[in-house]
Structures are given as structure tokens and as C-alpha cells.
Coordinates of C-alpha atoms and ligand atoms in Angstrom, one line a residue:
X29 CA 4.8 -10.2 -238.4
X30 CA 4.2 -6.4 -239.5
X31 CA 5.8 -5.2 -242.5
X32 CA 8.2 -2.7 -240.3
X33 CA 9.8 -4.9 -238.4
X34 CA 10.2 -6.8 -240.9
X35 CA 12.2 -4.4 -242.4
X36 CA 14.2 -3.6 -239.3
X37 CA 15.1 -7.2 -238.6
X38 CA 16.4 -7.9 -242.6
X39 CA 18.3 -4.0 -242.2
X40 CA 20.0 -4.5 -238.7
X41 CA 20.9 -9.0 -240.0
X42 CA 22.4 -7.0 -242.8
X43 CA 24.2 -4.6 -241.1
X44 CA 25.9 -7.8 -239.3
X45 CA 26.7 -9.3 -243.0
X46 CA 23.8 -11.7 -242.4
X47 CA 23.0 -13.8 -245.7
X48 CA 19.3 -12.5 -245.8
X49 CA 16.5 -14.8 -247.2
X50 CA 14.5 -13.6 -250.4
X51 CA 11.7 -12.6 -248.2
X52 CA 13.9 -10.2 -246.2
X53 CA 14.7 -8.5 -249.4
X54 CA 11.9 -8.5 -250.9
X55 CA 10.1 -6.5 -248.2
X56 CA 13.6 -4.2 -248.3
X57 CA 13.0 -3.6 -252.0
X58 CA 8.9 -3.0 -251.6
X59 CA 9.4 -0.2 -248.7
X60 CA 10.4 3.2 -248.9
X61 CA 14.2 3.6 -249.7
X62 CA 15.2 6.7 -247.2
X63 CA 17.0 3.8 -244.1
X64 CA 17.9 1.9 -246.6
X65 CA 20.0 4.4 -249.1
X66 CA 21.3 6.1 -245.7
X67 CA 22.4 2.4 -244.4
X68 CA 24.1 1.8 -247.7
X69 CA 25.7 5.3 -248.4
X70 CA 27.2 4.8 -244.3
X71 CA 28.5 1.6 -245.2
X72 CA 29.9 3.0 -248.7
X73 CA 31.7 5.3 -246.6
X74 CA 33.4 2.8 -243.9
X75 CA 34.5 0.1 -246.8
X76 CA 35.7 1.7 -249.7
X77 CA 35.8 5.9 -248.4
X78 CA 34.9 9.0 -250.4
X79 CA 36.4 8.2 -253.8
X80 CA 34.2 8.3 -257.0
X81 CA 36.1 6.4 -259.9
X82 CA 36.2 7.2 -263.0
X83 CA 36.3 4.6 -265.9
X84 CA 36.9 5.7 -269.9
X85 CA 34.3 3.9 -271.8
X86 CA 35.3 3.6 -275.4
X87 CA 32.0 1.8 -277.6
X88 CA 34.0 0.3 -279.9
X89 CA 31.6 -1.8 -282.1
X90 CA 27.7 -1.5 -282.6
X91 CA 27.3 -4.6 -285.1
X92 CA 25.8 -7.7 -282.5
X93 CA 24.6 -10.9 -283.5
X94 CA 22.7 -11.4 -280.5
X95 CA 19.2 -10.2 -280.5
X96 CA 18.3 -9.3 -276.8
X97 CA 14.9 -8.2 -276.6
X98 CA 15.3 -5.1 -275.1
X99 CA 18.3 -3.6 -277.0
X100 CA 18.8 -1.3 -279.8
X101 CA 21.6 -2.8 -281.0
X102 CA 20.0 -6.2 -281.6
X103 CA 20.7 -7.8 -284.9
X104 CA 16.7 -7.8 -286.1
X105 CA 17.0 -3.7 -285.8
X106 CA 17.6 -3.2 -289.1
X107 CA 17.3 1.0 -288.4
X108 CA 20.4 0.5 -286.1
X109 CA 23.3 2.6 -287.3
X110 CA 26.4 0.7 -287.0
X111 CA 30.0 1.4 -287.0
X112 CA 33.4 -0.2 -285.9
X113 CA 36.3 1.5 -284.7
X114 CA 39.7 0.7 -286.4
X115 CA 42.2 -0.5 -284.3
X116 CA 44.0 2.8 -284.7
X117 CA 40.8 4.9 -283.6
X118 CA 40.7 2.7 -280.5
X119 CA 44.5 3.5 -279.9
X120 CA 43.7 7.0 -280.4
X121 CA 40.7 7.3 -278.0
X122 CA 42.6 5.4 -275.0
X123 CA 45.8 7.8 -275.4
X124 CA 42.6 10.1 -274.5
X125 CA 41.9 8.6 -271.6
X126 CA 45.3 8.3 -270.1
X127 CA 46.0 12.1 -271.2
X128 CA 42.7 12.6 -268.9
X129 CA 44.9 10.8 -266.3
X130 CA 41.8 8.0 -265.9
X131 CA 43.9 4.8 -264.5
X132 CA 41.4 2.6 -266.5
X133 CA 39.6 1.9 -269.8
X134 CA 36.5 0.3 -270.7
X135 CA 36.0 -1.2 -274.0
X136 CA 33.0 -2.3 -274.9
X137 CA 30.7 -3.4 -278.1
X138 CA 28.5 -5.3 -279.4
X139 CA 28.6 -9.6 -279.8
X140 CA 30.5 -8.5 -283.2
X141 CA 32.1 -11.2 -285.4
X142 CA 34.7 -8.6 -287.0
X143 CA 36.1 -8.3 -283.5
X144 CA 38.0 -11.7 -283.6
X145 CA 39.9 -12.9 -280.5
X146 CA 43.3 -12.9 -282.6
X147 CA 42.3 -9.5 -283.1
X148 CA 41.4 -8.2 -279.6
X149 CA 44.7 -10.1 -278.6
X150 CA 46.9 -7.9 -280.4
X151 CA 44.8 -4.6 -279.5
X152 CA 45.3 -5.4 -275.7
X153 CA 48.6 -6.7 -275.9
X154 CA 49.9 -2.9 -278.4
X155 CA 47.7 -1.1 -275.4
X156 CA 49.7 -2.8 -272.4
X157 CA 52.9 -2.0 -273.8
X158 CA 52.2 1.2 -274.5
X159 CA 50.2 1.9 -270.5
X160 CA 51.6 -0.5 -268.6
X161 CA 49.7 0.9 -265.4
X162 CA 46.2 1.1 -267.3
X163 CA 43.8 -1.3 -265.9
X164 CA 41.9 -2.5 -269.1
X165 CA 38.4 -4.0 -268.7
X166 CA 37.0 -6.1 -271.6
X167 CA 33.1 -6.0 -272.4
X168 CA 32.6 -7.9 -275.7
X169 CA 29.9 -10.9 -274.6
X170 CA 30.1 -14.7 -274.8
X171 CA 33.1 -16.1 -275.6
X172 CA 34.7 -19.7 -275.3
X173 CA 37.7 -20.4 -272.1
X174 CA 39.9 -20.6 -274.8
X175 CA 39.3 -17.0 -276.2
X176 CA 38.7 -15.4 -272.3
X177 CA 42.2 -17.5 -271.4
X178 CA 44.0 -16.1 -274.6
X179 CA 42.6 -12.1 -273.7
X180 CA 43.5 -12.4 -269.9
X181 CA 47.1 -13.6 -271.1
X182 CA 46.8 -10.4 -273.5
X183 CA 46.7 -8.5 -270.4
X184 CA 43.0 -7.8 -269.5
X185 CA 42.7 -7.4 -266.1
X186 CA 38.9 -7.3 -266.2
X187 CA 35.6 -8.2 -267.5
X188 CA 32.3 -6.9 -267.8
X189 CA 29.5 -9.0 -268.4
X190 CA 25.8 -9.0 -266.7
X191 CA 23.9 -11.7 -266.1
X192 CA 20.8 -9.3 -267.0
X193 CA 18.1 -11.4 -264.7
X194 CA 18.4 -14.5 -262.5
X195 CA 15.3 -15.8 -263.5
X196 CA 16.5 -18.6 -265.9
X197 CA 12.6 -18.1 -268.2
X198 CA 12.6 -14.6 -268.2
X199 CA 16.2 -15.0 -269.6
X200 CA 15.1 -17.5 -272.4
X201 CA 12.6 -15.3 -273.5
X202 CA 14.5 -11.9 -274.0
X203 CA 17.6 -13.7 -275.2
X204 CA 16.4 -15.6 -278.2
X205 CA 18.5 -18.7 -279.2
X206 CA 20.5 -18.2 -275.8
X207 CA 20.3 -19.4 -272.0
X208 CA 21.2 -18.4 -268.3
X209 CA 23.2 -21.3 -267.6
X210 CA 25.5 -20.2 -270.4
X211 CA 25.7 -16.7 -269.2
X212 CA 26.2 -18.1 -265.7
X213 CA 29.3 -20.7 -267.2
X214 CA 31.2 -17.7 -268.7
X215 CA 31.3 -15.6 -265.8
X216 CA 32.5 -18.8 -263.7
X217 CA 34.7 -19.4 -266.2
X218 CA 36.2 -15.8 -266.0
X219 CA 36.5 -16.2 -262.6
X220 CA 38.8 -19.0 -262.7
X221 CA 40.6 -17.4 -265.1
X222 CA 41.7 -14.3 -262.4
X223 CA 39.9 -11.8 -264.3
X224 CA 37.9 -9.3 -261.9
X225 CA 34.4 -9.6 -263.1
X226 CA 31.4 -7.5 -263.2
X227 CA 28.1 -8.5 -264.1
X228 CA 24.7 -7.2 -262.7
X229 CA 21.2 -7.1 -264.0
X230 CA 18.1 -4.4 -265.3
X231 CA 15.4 -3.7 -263.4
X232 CA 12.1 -3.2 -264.5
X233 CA 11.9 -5.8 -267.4
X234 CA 8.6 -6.6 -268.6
X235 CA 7.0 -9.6 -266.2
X236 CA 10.3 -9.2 -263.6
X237 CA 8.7 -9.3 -260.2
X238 CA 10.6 -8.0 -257.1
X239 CA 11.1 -11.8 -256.4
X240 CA 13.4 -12.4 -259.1
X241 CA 15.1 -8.8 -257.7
X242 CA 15.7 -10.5 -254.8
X243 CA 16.9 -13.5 -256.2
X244 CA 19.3 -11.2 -259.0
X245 CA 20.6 -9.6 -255.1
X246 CA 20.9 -13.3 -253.9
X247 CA 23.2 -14.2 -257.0
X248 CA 25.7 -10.6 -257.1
X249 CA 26.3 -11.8 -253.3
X250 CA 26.8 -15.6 -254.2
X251 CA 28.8 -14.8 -256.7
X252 CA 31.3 -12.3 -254.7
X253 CA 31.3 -10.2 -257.6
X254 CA 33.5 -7.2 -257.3
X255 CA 32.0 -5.1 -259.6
X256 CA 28.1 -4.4 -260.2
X257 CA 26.3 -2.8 -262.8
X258 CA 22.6 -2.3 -262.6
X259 CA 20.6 -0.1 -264.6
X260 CA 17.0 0.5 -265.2
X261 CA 15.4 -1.0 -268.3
X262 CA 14.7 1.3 -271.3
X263 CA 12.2 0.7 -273.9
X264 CA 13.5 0.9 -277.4
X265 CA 11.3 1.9 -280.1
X266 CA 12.9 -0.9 -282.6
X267 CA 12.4 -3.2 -280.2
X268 CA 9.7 -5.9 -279.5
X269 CA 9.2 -4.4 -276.2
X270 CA 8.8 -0.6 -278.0
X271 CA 5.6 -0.5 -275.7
X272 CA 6.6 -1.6 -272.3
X273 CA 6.8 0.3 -269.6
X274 CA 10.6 2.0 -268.0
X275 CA 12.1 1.0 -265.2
X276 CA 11.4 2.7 -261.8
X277 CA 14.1 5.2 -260.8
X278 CA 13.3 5.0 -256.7
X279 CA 13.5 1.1 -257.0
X280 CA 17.0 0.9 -259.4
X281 CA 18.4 3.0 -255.9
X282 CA 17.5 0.3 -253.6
X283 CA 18.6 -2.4 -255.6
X284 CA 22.1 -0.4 -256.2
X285 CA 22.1 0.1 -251.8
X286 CA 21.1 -3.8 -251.4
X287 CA 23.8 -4.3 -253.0
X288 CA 26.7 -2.0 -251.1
X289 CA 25.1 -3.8 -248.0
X290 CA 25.6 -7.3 -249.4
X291 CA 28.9 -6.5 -251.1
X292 CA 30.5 -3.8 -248.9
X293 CA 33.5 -3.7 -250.7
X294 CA 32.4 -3.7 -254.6
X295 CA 32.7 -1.5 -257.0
X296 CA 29.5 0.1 -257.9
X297 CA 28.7 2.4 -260.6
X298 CA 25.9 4.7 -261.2
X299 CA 24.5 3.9 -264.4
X300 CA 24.1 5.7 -267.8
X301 CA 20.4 4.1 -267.7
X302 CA 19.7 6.1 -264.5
X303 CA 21.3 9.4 -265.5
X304 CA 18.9 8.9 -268.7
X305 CA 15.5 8.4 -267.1
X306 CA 17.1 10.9 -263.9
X307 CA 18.5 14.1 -264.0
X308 CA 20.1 13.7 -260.7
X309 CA 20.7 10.2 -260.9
X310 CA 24.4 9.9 -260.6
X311 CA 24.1 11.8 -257.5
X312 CA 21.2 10.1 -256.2
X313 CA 23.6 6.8 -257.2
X314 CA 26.8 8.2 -255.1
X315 CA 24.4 8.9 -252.2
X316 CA 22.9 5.0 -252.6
X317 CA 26.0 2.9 -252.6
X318 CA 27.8 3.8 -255.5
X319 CA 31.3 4.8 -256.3
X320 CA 32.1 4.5 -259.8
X321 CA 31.3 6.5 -262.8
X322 CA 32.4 5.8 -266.7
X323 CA 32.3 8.9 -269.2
X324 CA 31.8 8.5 -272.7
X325 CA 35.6 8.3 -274.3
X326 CA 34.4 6.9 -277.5
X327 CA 34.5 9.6 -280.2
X328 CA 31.6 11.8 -280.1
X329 CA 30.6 11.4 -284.0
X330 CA 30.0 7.9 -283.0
X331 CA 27.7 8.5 -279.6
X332 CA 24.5 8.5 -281.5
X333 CA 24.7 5.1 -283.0
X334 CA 25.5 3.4 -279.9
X335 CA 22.0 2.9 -279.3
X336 CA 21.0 0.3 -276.5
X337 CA 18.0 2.6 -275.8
X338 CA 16.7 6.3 -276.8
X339 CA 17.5 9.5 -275.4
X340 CA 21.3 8.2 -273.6
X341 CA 22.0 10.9 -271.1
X342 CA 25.2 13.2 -272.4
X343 CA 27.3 15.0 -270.3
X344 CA 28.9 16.8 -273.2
X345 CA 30.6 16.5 -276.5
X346 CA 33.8 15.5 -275.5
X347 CA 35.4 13.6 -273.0
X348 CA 37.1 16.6 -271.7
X349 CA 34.1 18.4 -271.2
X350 CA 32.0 15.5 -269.8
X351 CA 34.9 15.1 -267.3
X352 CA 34.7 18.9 -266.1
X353 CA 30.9 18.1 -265.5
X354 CA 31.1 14.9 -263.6
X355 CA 34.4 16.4 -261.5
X356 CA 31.9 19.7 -260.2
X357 CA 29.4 17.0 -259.6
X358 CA 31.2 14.4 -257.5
X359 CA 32.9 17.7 -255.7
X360 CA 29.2 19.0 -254.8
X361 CA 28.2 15.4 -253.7
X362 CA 31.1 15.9 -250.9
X363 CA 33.1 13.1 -252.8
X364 CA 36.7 13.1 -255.0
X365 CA 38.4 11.7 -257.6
X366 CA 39.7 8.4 -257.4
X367 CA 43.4 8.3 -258.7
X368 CA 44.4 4.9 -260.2
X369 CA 43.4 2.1 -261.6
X370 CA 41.3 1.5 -258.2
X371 CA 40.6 -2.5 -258.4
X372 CA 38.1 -3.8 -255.5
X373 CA 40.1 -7.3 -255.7
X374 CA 43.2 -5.0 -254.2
X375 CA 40.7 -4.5 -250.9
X376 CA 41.6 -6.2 -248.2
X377 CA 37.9 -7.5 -247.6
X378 CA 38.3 -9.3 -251.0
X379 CA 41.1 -10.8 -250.4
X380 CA 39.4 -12.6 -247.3
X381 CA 36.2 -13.3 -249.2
X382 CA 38.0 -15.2 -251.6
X383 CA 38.7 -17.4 -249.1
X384 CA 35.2 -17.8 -247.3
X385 CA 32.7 -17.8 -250.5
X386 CA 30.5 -20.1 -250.3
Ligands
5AD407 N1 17.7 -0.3 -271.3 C1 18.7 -0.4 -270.4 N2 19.8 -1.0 -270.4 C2 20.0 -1.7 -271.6 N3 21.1 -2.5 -271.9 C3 20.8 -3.0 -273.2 N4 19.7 -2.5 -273.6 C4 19.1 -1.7 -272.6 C5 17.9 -1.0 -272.5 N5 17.0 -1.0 -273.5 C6 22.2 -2.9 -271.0 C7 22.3 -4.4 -270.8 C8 23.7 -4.7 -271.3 C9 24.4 -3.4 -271.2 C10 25.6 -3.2 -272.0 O1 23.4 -2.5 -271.6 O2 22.1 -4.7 -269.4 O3 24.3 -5.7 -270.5
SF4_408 FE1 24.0 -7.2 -278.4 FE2 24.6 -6.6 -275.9 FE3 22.5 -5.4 -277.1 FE4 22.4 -8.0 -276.4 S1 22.6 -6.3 -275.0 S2 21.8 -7.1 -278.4 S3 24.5 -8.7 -276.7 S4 24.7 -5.2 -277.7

């Protein structure tokens, strides 16, 4: 069969919320992206409207014991600059965040040993009581049931955690010491626990074909997930993969509109990886599917040494002045301001796929 129609049949099956094979989006993700990123920005609009959220990020640790491949902040860069926030200084920053009126917070580090459970207990639980109505989302790695069960009791509400690529030898190699199948058993495992999860992967990793794209796609639908991050890969020059080549920007949009098509109702953010390698990319984003954006709240002496890779696109030096940028952009994308904490589990399509995931 000819490559276009193809591409029409795999479009128009997932138009109908067909489950396409890996085929179908493989020749999605090899074709030119103008249908597709139109397709997903229509459907953007129908299922979850104009909004753009807005999500404090607040990078509260940079020591990590893991030693992912393609990250700065691996535990063999031995250049990395590291820090850790006080308990106090993460108080401080989310009273930020709330005075910014942002309905959620984002707190994120490294695999850092410091950062006990106990400890993260007692932060969430001091930040509920004093926000009651802040949604707080927890990005802080692999952890055991018991721990995820003892932060979601804490009052987490949600969890960020990508499952970085589905291809389970790719995984193995640029996680040393680590596997899918464990990656894959915490995010079930948050599930069950009622969090609302994110994960998602990079695109452009060394030896990643649009194959395992597909197959990544295959597993954010199987998975229902309601939030999706997806960023292209960086290289890092403190890395082993210092020499490989960056992700491609045009193909980071299509994956980001495959997925508003497979996941109508997600939550979808444009990436800091994409503003980096893109000047325009968190328009470009908005106008491919996404709907969620999450500024820099951390404090801005500490931006620097949060290094996953170089050059980390910066809207300004302060949260308040990022958030006057990214407000004048999403305006002159023809979009506004989400108010609230702006769950996708709250959306009456996820409510129903609870029910029918297969
Ligand atoms: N390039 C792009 N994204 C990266 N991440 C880590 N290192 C890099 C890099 N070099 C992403 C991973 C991780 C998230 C916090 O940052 O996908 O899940
Ligand atoms: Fe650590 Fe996360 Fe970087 Fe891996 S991606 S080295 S877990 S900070």
C-alpha cells in the first residue's frame, strides 16, 4: 500500500479512537508533521479547551545515586554541582508559588538518599496543612509501595516518573544496575495507590529507532496515563554519551500530537528539553497537543546546578518574571491561563477510561 494512504488510514482509525498498530505509527511518526499537529491541536481543543496550565517546579535536590547515561546529574559526574534545599527553603519557594496563584507544585530531584521518606512525609504533610487546595506532585524516582503508600497518605496527589524508553535493552544499557520491568512495577504500583501519574519517554536516544517510538506511544495509551512528559534527548558533556547526536525537534512534535490523539484527555506539557534545543518550542508544543507548562520556582541561585543537560532554556531570573513571559506567550498562542489545580483524572473521559482500560 503507498505510504499516503497509509497515513490517511492510521490518521482517520485514530480520529475514531482506533488502537493503531506499530506500523500505523510508525509511518505517522516518519511523515511530515503539518495533518498530524493540526489533527492533534483540533482534538486538544474539543477535550480539554484553550487552557495552558501552569505547574511550579521547585528542583529540590541535585545529589542522585542513579547513573542514567544521559544525565548530568548522574552519580559518575564528579563536575556536577550539587545542592539540597532545606526543608525551610522548600517552604519558602512553594509560598512562591501559591503567592503566584499557581494551583500546583512540582517537586522534583534527584534519586537522593538525604531525602528520606520520613522526611518527605513531614514536608508534604507541613505543605497540605498550610495549602490545602495545592495539588502537590512528587518527582523523586524509585521507591518501594511502602514509601509511595506512606507519601500518598502524606497527601500527594501526584507522581511524576518516565519510563524514559519502552525498549526493555535500550533501558538496561542507559540505566546501569537498573531495569524496565522495575520502572514499569512502580508506576503500576502508583497507580494502585490513586496517585495520578505521569511518565513519558526522550526521543532521540542513541540507537532508539522510530519502532521503539511507536512502541513508547503504544505503552502511554496502554497505560491510560493522564499526564505525559516527552522531551528530546540532550547530550551532556560529562556524560558517556558527550558525543551523540540531539534529538530532533520536528519529530519530539509528532510524538507529543500522537499522543493528544491517543490520549485526548491527558495532560501534556511542552518540555524544557524542547524550549532548549527550540526557541519557539513551547509554542510549537501548545499548537501540537500540549497544554501544560512548568516555570522554574526553584530559587534562581540554584538553576545552574540543576544540570540534566547544557544550555536549559531560561525564561528569566525569577519566577515572577518567567511567569510574565510565559503569560504574553500563551496570550499570543490564542490560549489562557488555567486557574486551579487542573487534574486530567477530574475529566469526565477519565473517569470512563478507568473503567474500559484494557
Ligand atoms: N536530555 C533530555 N532530558 C533529560 N533528562 C535527563 N537527562 C536528560 C538529557 N540529557 C530527563 C529524563 C528525566 C527527566 C527528569 O529529565 O527523561 O526523567
Ligand atoms: Fe538521577 Fe534522574 Fe538524572 Fe537518572 S535522570 S541520573 S535518576 S536525576
Amino acid at each position: 500500500m503507498p505510504q499516503t494512504i497509509i497515513f490517511d488510514d492510521a490518521l482517520a482509525g485514530l480520529l475514531a479512537q482506533e488502537q493503531p498498530s506499530q506500523e500505523q505509527l510508525v509511518c505517522l511518526l516518519g511523515a511530515t508533521g503539518g495533518d498530524l499537529i493540526a489533527a492533534a491541536d483540533r482534538v486538544r481543543q474539543q477535550h480539554v479547551g484553550d487552557a495552558v496550565w501552569l505547574r511550579g517546579l521547585i528542583e529540590f535536590s541535585s545529589y542522585c545515586h542513579h547513573n542514567c547515561c544521559y544525565c548530568g546529574l548522574r552519580s559518575g559526574n564528579k563536575k556536577a554541582g550539587r545542592y539540597r534545599l532545606s526543608p525551610a527553603e522548600i517552604l519558602a519557594a512553594v509560598q512562591q508559588v501559591v503567592a503566584a496563584g499557581l494551583g500546583t507544585v512540582v517537586l522534583q530531584s534527584g534519586e537522593d538518599a538525604w531525602w528520606t521518606t520520613a522526611r518527605l512525609v513531614e514536608l508534604v504533610q507541613e505543605i497540605k496543612k498550610q495549602y490545602p487546595q495545592l495539588a502537590i506532585t512528587l518527582s523523586v524516582g524509585e521507591r518501594s509501595y511502602a514509601d509511595y503508600a506512606a507519601l500518598r497518605q502524606a497527601g500527594a496527589d501526584r507522581y511524576l516518573l518516565r519510563f524514559e524508553t519502552s525498549n526493555p535493552e535500550l533501558y538496561a544499557k542507559l540505566h546501569p544496575g537498573t531495569t524496565l520491568a522495575q520502572r514499569l512495577d512502580c508506576l503500576y504500583h502508583l497507580q494502585q495507590l490513586g496517585y495520578e501519574v505521569g511518565s513519558g519517554c526522550l526521543v532521540g536516544l542513541p540507537g532508539q529507532t522510530l519502532a521503539d517510538l511507536a512502541n513508547d506511544l503504544l505503552l502511554i495509551r496502554r497505560l491510560r496515563l493522564p499526564m505525559v512528559g516527552i522531551g528530546p534527548f540532550i547530550p551532556h558533556p560529562e556524560t558517556p554519551l558527550a558525543g551523540a547526536t540531539a534529538g530532533d525537534v520536528p519529530l519530539t512534535l509528532k510524538m507529543l500530537a500522537l499522543t493528544r490523539l491517543l490520549l485526548p484527555a491527558s495532560n501534556i506539557p511542552v518540555t524544557t528539553a524542547l524550549a532548549t534545543l527550540d526557541g519557539g518550542g513551547r509554542q510549537n508544543g501548545w499548537h501540537a497537543g500540549a497544554n501544560v507548562v512548568m516555570p522554574n520556582a526553584t530559587p534562581s541561585v540554584y538553576w545552574q546546578q540543576y544540570e540534566l543537560y547544557p544550555d536549559k532554556a531560561q525564561l528569566g531570573d525569577s519566577l515572577q518574571y518567567s511567569l510574565a513571559t510565559l503569560v504574553e506567550q500563551i496570550t499570543a498562542a490564542g490560549r489562557y491561563v488555567g486557574q486551579g489545580p487542573g487534574s486530567a483524572l477530574a475529566r469526565k473521559e477519565y473517569n470512563h477510561a478507568e473503567h474500559t482500560a484494557q
